[in-house]
Every structure is written in C-alpha cells, then in structure tokens.
Amino acid sequence: MPNSSVREYLLSFANAYQSAFALAAASELDIFTELIKRNGATLSELSKALELDERRLNYLLAALVTMEILAKSENLYVVEEQFVPYLDSRNSATVLPMLRHQANCARGWVQLATSIKTGAPAPVIPGVNDEKVEFQDFILAMDVASKRFVSSITQQLFEQDLLHFEKLLDLGGASGSYSFAFLERNPNPKSKAIIFDRQEALKEAKIKAQNTELDNRLEFYSGDFYKDPYPQDVDFVWISAIIHQQNEETTAQMFRQSFNSLRPGGLVAVRDVFINEDQTGPRAAAFFGINMAIRTEQGRVYTVGETVNLLTEAGFQNARLAIPAEDMGAVVVAEKSPSL
Ligand SMILES: C[S@@+](CC[C@H](N)C(=O)[O-])C[C@H]1O[C@@H](n2cnc3c(N)ncnc32)[C@H](O)[C@@H]1O
C-alpha cells in the first residue's frame, strides 16, 4: 500500500538544494552587505548598484523573503535584524566567506553522479568571483568554521594537560585560528607557534597577527608541506583539517615527517571528522566524504582506528581519541617517546 508520507519524505530531498543555492548566490553577489550598507533598498536600486539582472534578482529576493532572511516592506528589502552581523562582509562575525565557500563546493556537488561514474573529481565550474577571491574565501571560511570548535578544543586539550608546548607547528594553519587560541591558553608565556602554509594563505594570518599582542610569538613558514622540509625541534604538531585531503600513503608520510620534527616527548594532534568503522556515519563524516570525493583526487575521510594505526606506524605511542565528536571537532593525539 503506498504511504504518502514516505513518498513526501523522499521528494522533500529532491529540491532541498534550492534554498542552499539561493543563499549561496546572494552571498556570492554580496547582496546582503549592500542591503545593510544602504539600510535597505528597492529591487531597482539593488540591481543598479550591483549591476544585476532585475527580473532574475526579483525572484532571488522573493525566495530570501520566504526564507525569512530578508523582509520586504513598501518595496524596500532589508536584512532581518538578527542576521545582520553574520551577513555583513565588514563585520568580524560574518559567515559570508563560509557561505561563498559552500557556493564553490556546490558547483562540484551538482556533478556528483558524474564524478562517481568517472572516478575523477568534478571539473571546476567558475563562479562570479575569480580564483583569488575564492581562495581567500576558503581560508576565511576555515576561520568561520573554527569558531564552532576552537574554544572547546582548546579547553579540553588544556584540561587533559596536553597544551603546554614551547614551539607549536601548525601544519596548514591557514589564518592561524588554532595557533592564536593555543598561544593564548598555553601557560608558557614564551611559547611560539609556527604557521606552515602557502604564501597566499599566510596573508590572512599576518593581518590577524598585527591586530593582536601575539605577533612576536608567531612565525610564518611559507611553503608546500608535500615538498618542503618541516621546521624542526618543535614539541607540538597540530594537524587540523588536513589529512582528509590526501590518501593513506601521504598521511603516513605526513605523520613520519611530524614525528621527525618533534623533540622527544612531543605531541601530535589531528583534528578532523572521522567516519565509523562500518562506513555508515556520522552524517557529517559521510557528507564530508562526498565533498572530498568531488573536490580532490585522493581525499577521503578516515576512521579513528586508521588514524591511530598510521600514527603508531609512524613511530608514535599512546595514539588515542582524546576528544570524541560526530563532526569536525574530534581530535586524535599521540606522543613521541621521551627517550627517543
Ligand atoms: C581545510 S584547511 C584547514 C585550515 C586550518 N588548519 C583549520 O583547521 O582551520 C587546509 C589548509 O591547508 C593548507 N594546505 C593545503 N595543502 C597545502 C600544502 N601542500 N602545503 C601547505 N599548505 C597546504 C591550505 O592552504 C589550508 O590553509
């Protein structure tokens, strides 16, 4: 007997992308910032200011009103008050880089079936912004994402007596979201952090450092961590949201190089989203696996067990899940023996 609610359940997924795409397009076009700057605007004012097609923009604005992100009164569109800090590109609380990064990802997701069929990442479809802007959005999106995890991870590492380094190596540290937090929480006021990333990514970290009192405790090491030597003599290696972009061989190599750069008694910590042994969840891990399949040649999500084994094979001891989580907030740690 057909069950209509079951049928509707299935069909509800079919157009679930539409609201995500509406939000993504509005973010890429920076519609929200423009509306906030102007304290509201009519359709024609907005289309002129941003040089957009009025007829098409009309429906996007209507959709955003139905999503209760915009309100319309007397032909004036405004951003609903509660969202203003998050949708203004000038505000430090903005989540726009993440929304725009998701727009970039979405252009890959539309090609998911083809990617699975061909066994190749989805070809890049250009958006309205150039590659440089997209890369900067990606780096700043990582900072937006970190806001969800950084305080709790810092606190938990501290409580487990794992945050007492002299020299931290933040591998692929982007704008330094974790380096800054760890330096602030570390009881050793002379401790330093080295952020190892590509030159373009380090720009954001340098800007951030100028606005804090931590700038003399930060070093910026620009390079390619697949080719360039790692800084040596560190006592904490932080590998956050990195291993999912690469296959097991590369991760094994990264763990060996981390081991070699550590002093005896040093610690490595790996933050990521981990899939369960059955490959059936959690949801964030399953969906992140899709993201990596589309966007990278070799990327994947690891299980905790695989990560622990790879760390152990690299020479570490006592590898374990120190912070469990069903999302990107999980952390596996391991130690280099003090006697090595
Ligand atoms: C997903 S982001 C994670 C950023 C940060 N660790 C965090 O947890 O928020 C990956 C970072 O690794 C950097 N990265 C990727 N491949 C790299 C490479 N081959 N050499 C240096 N940095 C790299 C990227 O520029 C980016 O900043």
Short mmCIF file of C-alpha atoms and ligand atoms in Angstrom, two decimals:
data_model
loop_
_atom_site.label_atom_id
_atom_site.label_comp_id
_atom_site.label_asym_id
_atom_site.label_seq_id
_atom_site.Cartn_x
_atom_site.Cartn_y
_atom_site.Cartn_z
CA MET A 1 0.00 0.00 0.00
CA PRO A 2 1.61 3.33 -0.98
CA ASN A 3 2.35 5.52 2.02
CA SER A 4 2.04 9.18 1.09
CA SER A 5 4.20 10.50 3.94
CA VAL A 6 7.00 8.14 2.88
CA ARG A 7 6.61 9.37 -0.66
CA GLU A 8 6.73 13.01 0.51
CA TYR A 9 9.77 12.25 2.69
CA LEU A 10 11.68 11.12 -0.40
CA LEU A 11 10.50 14.01 -2.52
CA SER A 12 11.42 16.55 0.18
CA PHE A 13 15.10 15.83 -0.52
CA ALA A 14 14.68 16.43 -4.22
CA ASN A 15 14.57 20.21 -4.06
CA ALA A 16 16.36 20.71 -0.74
CA TYR A 17 19.28 22.20 -2.69
CA GLN A 18 17.21 25.19 -3.76
CA SER A 19 17.34 27.16 -0.52
CA ALA A 20 21.08 26.41 -0.18
CA PHE A 21 21.67 27.70 -3.70
CA ALA A 22 19.59 30.84 -3.10
CA LEU A 23 21.63 31.67 -0.01
CA ALA A 24 24.85 30.83 -1.85
CA ALA A 25 24.04 33.08 -4.82
CA ALA A 26 23.07 36.00 -2.58
CA SER A 27 26.36 35.60 -0.71
CA GLU A 28 28.47 35.39 -3.86
CA LEU A 29 26.79 38.53 -5.19
CA ASP A 30 27.21 40.20 -1.77
CA ILE A 31 23.58 41.26 -1.80
CA PHE A 32 23.31 41.26 1.99
CA THR A 33 26.22 43.63 2.60
CA GLU A 34 24.82 46.04 0.02
CA LEU A 35 21.38 45.99 1.66
CA ILE A 36 22.91 46.51 5.09
CA LYS A 37 25.11 49.40 3.88
CA ARG A 38 22.08 51.12 2.42
CA ASN A 39 19.71 50.37 5.30
CA GLY A 40 17.53 48.62 2.75
CA ALA A 41 17.00 49.06 -0.98
CA THR A 42 14.38 48.59 -3.65
CA LEU A 43 14.79 45.95 -6.33
CA SER A 44 15.82 48.51 -8.89
CA GLU A 45 18.31 50.28 -6.57
CA LEU A 46 19.92 46.98 -5.71
CA SER A 47 20.11 45.72 -9.29
CA LYS A 48 21.70 49.00 -10.40
CA ALA A 49 24.17 49.14 -7.51
CA LEU A 50 25.39 45.57 -8.09
CA GLU A 51 24.83 45.50 -11.87
CA LEU A 52 22.44 42.55 -11.74
CA ASP A 53 19.56 41.49 -13.93
CA GLU A 54 16.43 42.89 -12.29
CA ARG A 55 13.94 40.23 -13.38
CA ARG A 56 16.07 37.38 -12.07
CA LEU A 57 17.13 39.22 -8.95
CA ASN A 58 13.45 39.77 -8.14
CA TYR A 59 12.89 36.04 -7.66
CA LEU A 60 16.04 35.57 -5.64
CA LEU A 61 14.92 38.33 -3.26
CA ALA A 62 11.44 36.79 -3.08
CA ALA A 63 12.97 33.42 -2.17
CA LEU A 64 15.09 35.03 0.55
CA VAL A 65 11.97 36.69 1.94
CA THR A 66 10.25 33.29 2.12
CA MET A 67 13.35 32.00 3.95
CA GLU A 68 12.85 34.90 6.42
CA ILE A 69 16.39 36.15 5.85
CA LEU A 70 15.09 39.28 4.12
CA ALA A 71 11.96 41.27 4.89
CA LYS A 72 10.11 43.48 2.41
CA SER A 73 8.06 46.48 3.32
CA GLU A 74 6.86 49.15 0.90
CA ASN A 75 9.17 47.87 -1.84
CA LEU A 76 12.20 48.09 0.42
CA TYR A 77 14.19 44.93 1.07
CA VAL A 78 16.09 44.74 4.36
CA VAL A 79 18.13 42.01 6.03
CA GLU A 80 16.28 40.66 9.07
CA GLU A 81 17.87 42.25 12.13
CA GLN A 82 19.08 39.02 13.75
CA PHE A 83 21.18 38.08 10.70
CA VAL A 84 22.82 41.48 10.17
CA PRO A 85 26.16 40.78 11.96
CA TYR A 86 26.59 37.49 10.11
CA LEU A 87 25.72 38.74 6.64
CA ASP A 88 27.74 41.95 6.58
CA SER A 89 31.14 41.38 5.00
CA ARG A 90 32.57 44.27 7.08
CA ASN A 91 31.64 42.66 10.42
CA SER A 92 34.12 40.33 12.19
CA ALA A 93 31.21 37.98 12.99
CA THR A 94 30.45 37.50 9.30
CA VAL A 95 29.83 33.99 7.97
CA LEU A 96 29.82 35.15 4.34
CA PRO A 97 33.19 33.52 3.49
CA MET A 98 31.73 30.16 4.52
CA LEU A 99 28.53 30.75 2.54
CA ARG A 100 30.62 31.67 -0.51
CA HIS A 101 32.92 28.68 0.03
CA GLN A 102 29.82 26.47 0.12
CA ALA A 103 28.73 28.07 -3.16
CA ASN A 104 32.06 26.97 -4.65
CA CYS A 105 31.58 23.46 -3.26
CA ALA A 106 28.02 23.36 -4.63
CA ARG A 107 29.32 23.77 -8.17
CA GLY A 108 31.13 20.47 -7.57
CA TRP A 109 28.16 18.77 -5.89
CA VAL A 110 25.97 19.28 -8.97
CA GLN A 111 28.39 16.92 -10.74
CA LEU A 112 28.38 14.21 -8.05
CA ALA A 113 26.88 11.42 -10.14
CA THR A 114 29.34 12.08 -12.97
CA SER A 115 32.25 12.14 -10.51
CA ILE A 116 31.25 8.76 -9.09
CA LYS A 117 30.79 7.35 -12.57
CA THR A 118 34.09 8.62 -13.95
CA GLY A 119 36.18 8.24 -10.78
CA ALA A 120 37.52 11.77 -11.13
CA PRO A 121 36.96 14.98 -9.18
CA ALA A 122 34.30 17.30 -10.55
CA PRO A 123 35.69 19.76 -13.12
CA VAL A 124 35.83 23.27 -11.68
CA ILE A 125 32.94 25.45 -12.80
CA PRO A 126 33.85 29.11 -12.36
CA GLY A 127 31.65 31.27 -10.15
CA VAL A 128 31.12 35.02 -10.32
CA ASN A 129 34.29 35.71 -8.35
CA ASP A 130 37.84 34.99 -9.51
CA GLU A 131 40.08 32.24 -8.16
CA LYS A 132 41.95 34.56 -5.81
CA VAL A 133 38.73 35.66 -4.13
CA GLU A 134 37.62 32.02 -3.92
CA PHE A 135 40.89 31.02 -2.23
CA GLN A 136 40.65 33.89 0.24
CA ASP A 137 37.05 32.88 0.97
CA PHE A 138 38.24 29.32 1.60
CA ILE A 139 40.88 30.49 4.09
CA LEU A 140 38.43 32.80 5.87
CA ALA A 141 35.75 30.07 5.78
CA MET A 142 38.11 27.89 7.81
CA ASP A 143 38.23 30.64 10.41
CA VAL A 144 34.42 30.84 10.41
CA ALA A 145 34.30 27.04 10.93
CA SER A 146 36.88 27.21 13.71
CA LYS A 147 34.63 29.45 15.80
CA ARG A 148 32.41 26.44 16.43
CA PHE A 149 35.22 24.30 17.81
CA VAL A 150 38.21 26.33 18.89
CA SER A 151 37.27 27.24 22.48
CA SER A 152 36.01 23.81 23.38
CA ILE A 153 39.01 22.02 21.82
CA THR A 154 41.47 24.42 23.47
CA GLN A 155 39.76 23.92 26.83
CA GLN A 156 39.67 20.13 26.53
CA LEU A 157 43.32 19.89 25.48
CA PHE A 158 44.20 22.13 28.41
CA GLU A 159 42.18 20.05 30.87
CA GLN A 160 43.87 16.88 29.63
CA ASP A 161 47.26 18.52 30.26
CA LEU A 162 48.09 18.44 26.55
CA LEU A 163 48.58 22.15 25.96
CA HIS A 164 52.00 23.03 27.36
CA PHE A 165 54.24 23.45 24.36
CA GLU A 166 57.24 25.68 23.76
CA LYS A 167 57.12 25.51 19.99
CA LEU A 168 54.00 24.58 18.07
CA LEU A 169 53.97 23.63 14.42
CA ASP A 170 50.54 24.37 12.90
CA LEU A 171 50.60 22.40 9.65
CA GLY A 172 48.32 24.05 7.05
CA GLY A 173 47.39 26.55 9.75
CA ALA A 174 45.62 28.95 7.34
CA SER A 175 44.77 32.21 9.13
CA GLY A 176 46.03 30.76 12.42
CA SER A 177 42.67 30.25 14.15
CA TYR A 178 44.04 27.47 16.37
CA SER A 179 47.57 28.87 16.80
CA PHE A 180 46.18 32.08 18.27
CA ALA A 181 43.86 30.26 20.66
CA PHE A 182 46.55 27.78 21.78
CA LEU A 183 49.10 30.54 22.37
CA GLU A 184 46.61 32.46 24.46
CA ARG A 185 45.72 29.42 26.60
CA ASN A 186 49.21 27.96 26.92
CA PRO A 187 50.56 28.55 30.41
CA ASN A 188 54.04 29.15 28.96
CA PRO A 189 54.03 32.86 28.01
CA LYS A 190 57.20 32.46 25.92
CA SER A 191 55.76 29.73 23.74
CA LYS A 192 55.77 30.22 19.97
CA ALA A 193 53.73 28.97 17.04
CA ILE A 194 54.91 28.39 13.50
CA ILE A 195 52.15 28.53 10.91
CA PHE A 196 53.17 26.46 7.87
CA ASP A 197 51.01 27.16 4.84
CA ARG A 198 51.08 28.52 1.33
CA GLN A 199 52.10 32.13 0.98
CA GLU A 200 48.62 33.26 -0.13
CA ALA A 201 47.05 31.61 2.92
CA LEU A 202 49.52 33.23 5.32
CA LYS A 203 48.43 36.72 4.29
CA GLU A 204 45.33 36.43 6.46
CA ALA A 205 47.33 35.13 9.42
CA LYS A 206 49.72 38.06 9.14
CA ILE A 207 46.86 40.58 9.06
CA LYS A 208 45.34 38.93 12.13
CA ALA A 209 48.68 38.89 13.97
CA GLN A 210 49.10 42.63 13.50
CA ASN A 211 45.91 43.19 15.46
CA THR A 212 46.91 41.09 18.47
CA GLU A 213 49.66 41.09 21.06
CA LEU A 214 50.76 37.66 19.90
CA ASP A 215 52.62 38.80 16.79
CA ASN A 216 56.10 38.34 18.33
CA ARG A 217 55.19 34.76 19.24
CA LEU A 218 54.23 33.79 15.69
CA GLU A 219 56.39 32.66 12.81
CA PHE A 220 55.13 32.31 9.27
CA TYR A 221 56.66 29.49 7.28
CA SER A 222 55.53 29.59 3.70
CA GLY A 223 55.83 26.51 1.55
CA ASP A 224 54.36 23.27 0.33
CA PHE A 225 54.18 20.67 3.07
CA TYR A 226 54.35 17.89 0.46
CA LYS A 227 57.69 19.11 -0.85
CA ASP A 228 59.41 21.42 1.62
CA PRO A 229 61.17 20.40 4.83
CA TYR A 230 59.25 20.79 8.08
CA PRO A 231 60.52 23.17 10.77
CA GLN A 232 62.47 21.12 13.34
CA ASP A 233 62.74 20.90 17.12
CA VAL A 234 59.07 21.57 17.85
CA ASP A 235 57.18 19.95 20.72
CA PHE A 236 53.60 20.07 19.41
CA VAL A 237 52.42 19.39 15.86
CA TRP A 238 48.82 20.43 15.16
CA ILE A 239 47.33 18.86 12.01
CA SER A 240 43.89 20.32 11.71
CA ALA A 241 41.51 19.54 8.83
CA ILE A 242 44.41 18.38 6.64
CA ILE A 243 44.53 14.60 6.40
CA HIS A 244 41.14 14.38 4.62
CA GLN A 245 42.65 16.00 1.51
CA GLN A 246 45.09 13.11 0.93
CA ASN A 247 45.41 9.32 0.69
CA GLU A 248 46.86 6.99 3.34
CA GLU A 249 50.40 6.95 1.87
CA THR A 250 50.59 10.73 2.00
CA THR A 251 49.13 10.81 5.51
CA ALA A 252 51.65 8.18 6.63
CA GLN A 253 54.42 10.35 5.20
CA MET A 254 53.00 13.47 6.92
CA PHE A 255 52.93 11.62 10.26
CA ARG A 256 56.54 10.43 9.78
CA GLN A 257 57.70 13.94 8.99
CA SER A 258 55.81 15.26 12.01
CA PHE A 259 57.48 12.60 14.16
CA ASN A 260 60.90 13.65 12.87
CA SER A 261 60.27 17.33 13.51
CA LEU A 262 59.26 16.68 17.12
CA ARG A 263 61.54 16.69 20.16
CA PRO A 264 61.43 13.56 22.33
CA GLY A 265 58.29 13.69 24.48
CA GLY A 266 56.48 15.89 21.92
CA LEU A 267 52.83 15.59 20.95
CA VAL A 268 50.95 15.36 17.66
CA ALA A 269 47.23 16.16 17.49
CA VAL A 270 45.00 15.50 14.50
CA ARG A 271 41.66 17.29 14.26
CA ASP A 272 39.18 16.01 11.68
CA VAL A 273 35.79 14.42 11.11
CA PHE A 274 36.07 10.63 11.45
CA ILE A 275 33.79 8.05 9.85
CA ASN A 276 32.76 4.98 11.84
CA GLU A 277 34.22 1.53 11.13
CA ASP A 278 31.03 0.45 9.30
CA GLN A 279 31.20 3.48 6.99
CA THR A 280 27.60 4.37 7.92
CA GLY A 281 28.01 7.68 9.72
CA PRO A 282 28.07 10.03 11.44
CA ARG A 283 26.23 12.22 8.95
CA ALA A 284 28.90 14.94 8.91
CA ALA A 285 31.56 12.37 8.02
CA ALA A 286 29.52 10.76 5.24
CA PHE A 287 28.73 14.10 3.63
CA PHE A 288 32.27 15.35 4.07
CA GLY A 289 33.47 12.23 2.28
CA ILE A 290 31.36 13.28 -0.70
CA ASN A 291 32.88 16.75 -0.58
CA MET A 292 36.38 15.30 -0.72
CA ALA A 293 35.45 12.86 -3.49
CA ILE A 294 34.23 15.72 -5.65
CA ARG A 295 36.92 18.25 -4.86
CA THR A 296 40.09 16.18 -4.62
CA GLU A 297 41.87 13.39 -6.45
CA GLN A 298 42.74 11.35 -3.36
CA GLY A 299 40.87 12.94 -0.44
CA ARG A 300 38.83 10.77 1.96
CA VAL A 301 37.57 10.56 5.49
CA TYR A 302 39.47 8.33 7.90
CA THR A 303 38.27 6.20 10.79
CA VAL A 304 39.76 6.81 14.22
CA GLY A 305 41.27 3.31 14.01
CA GLU A 306 43.05 4.06 10.72
CA THR A 307 44.42 7.32 12.12
CA VAL A 308 45.64 5.64 15.30
CA ASN A 309 47.33 2.89 13.23
CA LEU A 310 49.02 5.35 10.88
CA LEU A 311 50.33 7.35 13.85
CA THR A 312 51.61 4.19 15.54
CA GLU A 313 53.31 3.03 12.33
CA ALA A 314 54.99 6.43 12.10
CA GLY A 315 56.63 5.77 15.49
CA PHE A 316 54.21 7.48 17.89
CA GLN A 317 52.98 5.84 21.07
CA ASN A 318 49.77 6.02 23.03
CA ALA A 319 47.74 7.13 19.99
CA ARG A 320 44.14 7.69 21.08
CA LEU A 321 40.94 9.63 20.52
CA ALA A 322 41.37 12.46 23.02
CA ILE A 323 38.28 14.46 22.02
CA PRO A 324 35.36 12.50 20.59
CA ALA A 325 32.86 14.30 18.33
CA GLU A 326 30.50 13.48 15.49
CA ASP A 327 31.75 16.40 13.43
CA MET A 328 34.99 18.26 12.71
CA GLY A 329 35.53 18.69 16.44
CA ALA A 330 37.19 15.29 17.02
CA VAL A 331 40.89 15.12 17.95
CA VAL A 332 43.25 12.14 17.93
CA VAL A 333 46.55 12.60 19.77
CA ALA A 334 49.79 10.61 20.07
CA GLU A 335 53.16 11.05 21.75
CA LYS A 336 56.76 10.71 20.76
CA SER A 337 58.55 8.76 23.44
CA PRO A 338 60.64 10.98 25.79
CA SER A 339 63.52 8.54 25.44
CA LEU A 340 63.91 8.82 21.67
C1 LIG B 1 41.00 22.73 5.29
S1 LIG B 1 42.18 23.96 5.55
C2 LIG B 1 42.48 23.82 7.28
C3 LIG B 1 42.96 25.09 7.89
C4 LIG B 1 43.25 25.04 9.40
N1 LIG B 1 44.24 24.05 9.73
C5 LIG B 1 42.00 24.78 10.18
O1 LIG B 1 41.85 23.74 10.79
O2 LIG B 1 41.12 25.65 10.16
C6 LIG B 1 43.65 23.28 4.82
C7 LIG B 1 44.84 24.22 4.89
O3 LIG B 1 45.99 23.52 4.42
C8 LIG B 1 46.69 24.36 3.52
N2 LIG B 1 47.38 23.48 2.58
C9 LIG B 1 46.82 22.58 1.75
N3 LIG B 1 47.78 21.96 1.02
C10 LIG B 1 48.96 22.51 1.41
C11 LIG B 1 50.30 22.28 1.02
N4 LIG B 1 50.59 21.37 0.11
N5 LIG B 1 51.27 22.99 1.63
C12 LIG B 1 50.96 23.92 2.58
N6 LIG B 1 49.69 24.18 2.98
C13 LIG B 1 48.71 23.48 2.40
C14 LIG B 1 45.62 25.21 2.86
O4 LIG B 1 46.17 26.40 2.30
C15 LIG B 1 44.70 25.48 4.04
O5 LIG B 1 45.09 26.59 4.76
#
